[in-house]
């Protein structure tokens, strides 16, 4: 299967060069509108995958039937399971495969032609603690029309070198643009299936904490298609974000003797604005999840108020926010939102923040 006209991945001097086995795992959930584009991109790779597995995560019967028709044209394996989310689908795909390296692909994204070749050929041959390698992406709309040709390097730090950076900011390591060592994946138990959002950050953070290496390739390998049906939008992401926040809180308790205050210095700056804005939007729209959104903010605030290392000023501002939101109607929130767009109000907000 290895093409003879393509450079192989680095090997020790004096030894023959060969491509290692790679599995591509695609979670599928009612994604018949996109899946052919994804699958086709895998089978058009300059270096072919050893295994391709599409994991049907409890899709509707008519959606599942679309996979059979596609499998008649592309030689991939279909694995059926009950619905459990993207993380659990990826875990099932890994468990059913044997390859040394793992690539993932979301059903609505697709690979650029040199995805596997670029990532595999960039693995340092002498890295005995290799964890994962990741690259940049194109951003596109739902139809695959490119918006920009670089996303990852414009956000966060690459490669990953500090746990403080991984806690303070989103990681911007996307599974669809990464290649993971099976050894590292198994060592951390794969994806945490309680998450339906942030499962990526959680996985790569745990691989980092186990001491495995990570490497960044400054080249796009995947087209990342963003649309309003993506899991990045909606109540599932809100729920998962709060679960991830609480998991990080348990993993990283404050260490007063070492002067490390994880909640105050890393988790609050990263997550608080999300929780506040999501509650505001839910009230403004008066949607069905208003009570749940505000409950998340209340639970978050209780954690902050109970922490002895968070300053009084930060607690007071959060308390005032809660006080106002609890007494606000959708109309009031919309009116205040309109006021904040006025130049004089923006100036006052800058003074308040300074």
mmCIF file of N, CA and C in Angstrom, residues 5-65:
data_model
loop_
_atom_site.group_PDB
_atom_site.id
_atom_site.type_symbol
_atom_site.label_atom_id
_atom_site.label_comp_id
_atom_site.label_asym_id
_atom_site.label_seq_id
_atom_site.Cartn_x
_atom_site.Cartn_y
_atom_site.Cartn_z
ATOM 1 N N UNK A 5 6.783 6.740 -4.576
ATOM 2 C CA UNK A 5 7.219 8.045 -5.047
ATOM 3 C C UNK A 5 6.967 9.153 -4.033
ATOM 4 N N UNK A 6 6.666 8.782 -2.801
ATOM 5 C CA UNK A 6 6.415 9.761 -1.743
ATOM 6 C C UNK A 6 7.408 9.540 -0.611
ATOM 7 N N UNK A 7 8.037 10.607 -0.089
ATOM 8 C CA UNK A 7 8.990 10.427 1.017
ATOM 9 C C UNK A 7 8.320 9.773 2.206
ATOM 10 N N UNK A 8 9.000 8.831 2.821
ATOM 11 C CA UNK A 8 8.465 8.159 4.006
ATOM 12 C C UNK A 8 8.796 8.955 5.248
ATOM 13 N N UNK A 9 8.208 8.541 6.368
ATOM 14 C CA UNK A 9 8.472 9.242 7.614
ATOM 15 C C UNK A 9 9.904 8.992 8.053
ATOM 16 N N UNK A 10 10.498 9.902 8.836
ATOM 17 C CA UNK A 10 11.888 9.732 9.239
ATOM 18 C C UNK A 10 12.108 8.426 9.976
ATOM 19 N N UNK A 11 13.209 7.755 9.671
ATOM 20 C CA UNK A 11 13.614 6.529 10.344
ATOM 21 C C UNK A 11 15.056 6.686 10.778
ATOM 22 N N UNK A 12 15.523 5.886 11.734
ATOM 23 C CA UNK A 12 16.913 5.985 12.162
ATOM 24 C C UNK A 12 17.862 5.820 10.984
ATOM 25 N N UNK A 13 18.994 6.517 10.989
ATOM 26 C CA UNK A 13 19.966 6.413 9.889
ATOM 27 C C UNK A 13 20.364 4.958 9.632
ATOM 28 N N UNK A 14 20.412 4.606 8.368
ATOM 29 C CA UNK A 14 20.843 3.266 8.000
ATOM 30 C C UNK A 14 19.728 2.248 7.940
ATOM 31 N N UNK A 15 18.524 2.614 8.406
ATOM 32 C CA UNK A 15 17.404 1.681 8.383
ATOM 33 C C UNK A 15 16.445 2.039 7.239
ATOM 34 N N UNK A 16 15.768 1.046 6.670
ATOM 35 C CA UNK A 16 14.824 1.329 5.586
ATOM 36 C C UNK A 16 13.670 2.202 6.078
ATOM 37 N N UNK A 17 13.166 3.040 5.196
ATOM 38 C CA UNK A 17 12.089 3.955 5.559
ATOM 39 C C UNK A 17 10.749 3.338 5.178
ATOM 40 N N UNK A 18 9.787 3.441 6.077
ATOM 41 C CA UNK A 18 8.473 2.845 5.831
ATOM 42 C C UNK A 18 7.399 3.666 6.522
ATOM 43 N N UNK A 19 6.210 3.651 5.935
ATOM 44 C CA UNK A 19 5.085 4.343 6.535
ATOM 45 C C UNK A 19 4.465 3.473 7.623
ATOM 46 N N UNK A 20 4.256 3.999 8.824
ATOM 47 C CA UNK A 20 3.573 3.212 9.873
ATOM 48 C C UNK A 20 2.077 3.119 9.580
ATOM 49 N N UNK A 21 1.417 2.213 10.253
ATOM 50 C CA UNK A 21 -0.018 2.043 10.077
ATOM 51 C C UNK A 21 -0.793 3.170 10.767
ATOM 52 N N UNK A 22 -1.780 3.698 10.061
ATOM 53 C CA UNK A 22 -2.625 4.783 10.568
ATOM 54 C C UNK A 22 -4.082 4.390 10.373
ATOM 55 N N UNK A 23 -4.890 4.585 11.405
ATOM 56 C CA UNK A 23 -6.332 4.408 11.287
ATOM 57 C C UNK A 23 -6.991 5.781 11.285
ATOM 58 N N UNK A 24 -7.997 5.949 10.444
ATOM 59 C CA UNK A 24 -8.817 7.160 10.451
ATOM 60 C C UNK A 24 -10.194 6.787 10.989
ATOM 61 N N UNK A 25 -10.631 7.496 12.023
ATOM 62 C CA UNK A 25 -11.913 7.220 12.679
ATOM 63 C C UNK A 25 -12.829 8.415 12.498
ATOM 64 N N UNK A 26 -14.018 8.158 11.953
ATOM 65 C CA UNK A 26 -14.997 9.209 11.696
ATOM 66 C C UNK A 26 -16.274 8.925 12.490
ATOM 67 N N UNK A 27 -16.553 9.679 13.536
ATOM 68 C CA UNK A 27 -17.851 9.530 14.222
ATOM 69 C C UNK A 27 -18.971 10.035 13.321
ATOM 70 N N UNK A 28 -20.070 9.291 13.280
ATOM 71 C CA UNK A 28 -21.187 9.641 12.407
ATOM 72 C C UNK A 28 -22.473 9.696 13.216
ATOM 73 N N UNK A 29 -23.162 10.831 13.128
ATOM 74 C CA UNK A 29 -24.466 10.957 13.776
ATOM 75 C C UNK A 29 -25.360 11.821 12.897
ATOM 76 N N UNK A 30 -26.273 11.179 12.189
ATOM 77 C CA UNK A 30 -27.221 11.880 11.321
ATOM 78 C C UNK A 30 -26.517 12.902 10.430
ATOM 79 N N UNK A 31 -25.415 12.472 9.841
ATOM 80 C CA UNK A 31 -24.617 13.386 9.031
ATOM 81 C C UNK A 31 -24.529 13.006 7.572
ATOM 82 N N UNK A 32 -25.605 12.458 7.013
ATOM 83 C CA UNK A 32 -25.593 12.004 5.626
ATOM 84 C C UNK A 32 -25.315 13.139 4.640
ATOM 85 N N UNK A 33 -25.625 14.366 5.024
ATOM 86 C CA UNK A 33 -25.391 15.501 4.125
ATOM 87 C C UNK A 33 -23.902 15.802 3.945
ATOM 88 N N UNK A 34 -23.080 15.334 4.881
ATOM 89 C CA UNK A 34 -21.665 15.693 4.848
ATOM 90 C C UNK A 34 -20.718 14.507 4.694
ATOM 91 N N UNK A 35 -21.143 13.308 5.069
ATOM 92 C CA UNK A 35 -20.216 12.205 5.267
ATOM 93 C C UNK A 35 -19.471 11.798 3.998
ATOM 94 N N UNK A 36 -20.106 11.885 2.839
ATOM 95 C CA UNK A 36 -19.398 11.483 1.615
ATOM 96 C C UNK A 36 -18.191 12.368 1.360
ATOM 97 N N UNK A 37 -18.337 13.659 1.597
ATOM 98 C CA UNK A 37 -17.202 14.570 1.426
ATOM 99 C C UNK A 37 -16.054 14.198 2.343
ATOM 100 N N UNK A 38 -16.361 13.840 3.574
ATOM 101 C CA UNK A 38 -15.325 13.449 4.524
ATOM 102 C C UNK A 38 -14.642 12.157 4.109
ATOM 103 N N UNK A 39 -15.439 11.138 3.809
ATOM 104 C CA UNK A 39 -14.888 9.837 3.435
ATOM 105 C C UNK A 39 -14.046 9.941 2.167
ATOM 106 N N UNK A 40 -14.549 10.646 1.195
ATOM 107 C CA UNK A 40 -13.816 10.805 -0.063
ATOM 108 C C UNK A 40 -12.435 11.407 0.164
ATOM 109 N N UNK A 41 -12.354 12.388 1.073
ATOM 110 C CA UNK A 41 -11.063 13.035 1.335
ATOM 111 C C UNK A 41 -10.057 12.074 1.956
ATOM 112 N N UNK A 42 -10.553 11.087 2.712
ATOM 113 C CA UNK A 42 -9.666 10.094 3.319
ATOM 114 C C UNK A 42 -9.089 9.173 2.247
ATOM 115 N N UNK A 43 -9.912 8.781 1.298
ATOM 116 C CA UNK A 43 -9.469 7.854 0.256
ATOM 117 C C UNK A 43 -8.743 8.544 -0.889
ATOM 118 N N UNK A 44 -8.582 9.846 -0.798
ATOM 119 C CA UNK A 44 -7.798 10.577 -1.787
ATOM 120 C C UNK A 44 -6.457 11.047 -1.209
ATOM 121 N N UNK A 45 -6.052 10.468 -0.093
ATOM 122 C CA UNK A 45 -4.801 10.852 0.550
ATOM 123 C C UNK A 45 -3.581 10.391 -0.254
ATOM 124 N N UNK A 46 -2.531 11.208 -0.224
ATOM 125 C CA UNK A 46 -1.284 10.837 -0.897
ATOM 126 C C UNK A 46 -0.642 9.619 -0.247
ATOM 127 N N UNK A 47 -0.865 9.456 1.040
ATOM 128 C CA UNK A 47 -0.455 8.250 1.770
ATOM 129 C C UNK A 47 -1.731 7.636 2.349
ATOM 130 N N UNK A 48 -2.101 6.443 1.933
ATOM 131 C CA UNK A 48 -3.382 5.875 2.367
ATOM 132 C C UNK A 48 -3.379 5.436 3.819
ATOM 133 N N UNK A 49 -4.554 5.474 4.423
ATOM 134 C CA UNK A 49 -4.729 4.936 5.773
ATOM 135 C C UNK A 49 -4.773 3.417 5.717
ATOM 136 N N UNK A 50 -4.266 2.794 6.764
ATOM 137 C CA UNK A 50 -4.312 1.334 6.849
ATOM 138 C C UNK A 50 -5.723 0.850 7.172
ATOM 139 N N UNK A 51 -6.447 1.636 7.984
ATOM 140 C CA UNK A 51 -7.824 1.315 8.364
ATOM 141 C C UNK A 51 -8.657 2.593 8.318
ATOM 142 N N UNK A 52 -9.901 2.463 7.898
ATOM 143 C CA UNK A 52 -10.855 3.574 7.946
ATOM 144 C C UNK A 52 -12.140 3.039 8.578
ATOM 145 N N UNK A 53 -12.531 3.643 9.695
ATOM 146 C CA UNK A 53 -13.708 3.187 10.438
ATOM 147 C C UNK A 53 -14.671 4.347 10.627
ATOM 148 N N UNK A 54 -15.909 4.148 10.183
ATOM 149 C CA UNK A 54 -16.975 5.115 10.440
ATOM 150 C C UNK A 54 -17.834 4.557 11.566
ATOM 151 N N UNK A 55 -17.923 5.293 12.665
ATOM 152 C CA UNK A 55 -18.662 4.834 13.844
ATOM 153 C C UNK A 55 -20.041 5.475 13.841
ATOM 154 N N UNK A 56 -21.071 4.664 13.599
ATOM 155 C CA UNK A 56 -22.440 5.155 13.623
ATOM 156 C C UNK A 56 -22.907 5.254 15.070
ATOM 157 N N UNK A 57 -23.085 6.497 15.539
ATOM 158 C CA UNK A 57 -23.388 6.739 16.943
ATOM 159 C C UNK A 57 -24.902 6.864 17.166
ATOM 160 N N UNK A 58 -25.641 5.800 16.786
ATOM 161 C CA UNK A 58 -27.076 5.786 17.031
ATOM 162 C C UNK A 58 -27.881 6.694 16.129
ATOM 163 N N UNK A 59 -27.504 6.785 14.860
ATOM 164 C CA UNK A 59 -28.235 7.643 13.924
ATOM 165 C C UNK A 59 -29.611 7.068 13.593
ATOM 166 N N UNK A 60 -30.445 7.899 13.003
ATOM 167 C CA UNK A 60 -31.750 7.449 12.528
ATOM 168 C C UNK A 60 -31.568 6.388 11.432
ATOM 169 N N UNK A 61 -32.529 5.466 11.269
ATOM 170 C CA UNK A 61 -32.381 4.386 10.292
ATOM 171 C C UNK A 61 -32.071 4.866 8.878
ATOM 172 N N UNK A 62 -32.741 5.919 8.432
ATOM 173 C CA UNK A 62 -32.490 6.408 7.074
ATOM 174 C C UNK A 62 -31.091 6.996 6.930
ATOM 175 N N UNK A 63 -30.580 7.579 8.014
ATOM 176 C CA UNK A 63 -29.219 8.105 7.991
ATOM 177 C C UNK A 63 -28.210 6.955 7.982
ATOM 178 N N UNK A 64 -28.489 5.941 8.784
ATOM 179 C CA UNK A 64 -27.614 4.758 8.810
ATOM 180 C C UNK A 64 -27.567 4.075 7.447
ATOM 181 N N UNK A 65 -28.692 4.041 6.746
ATOM 182 C CA UNK A 65 -28.749 3.409 5.432
ATOM 183 C C UNK A 65 -27.834 4.106 4.435
#
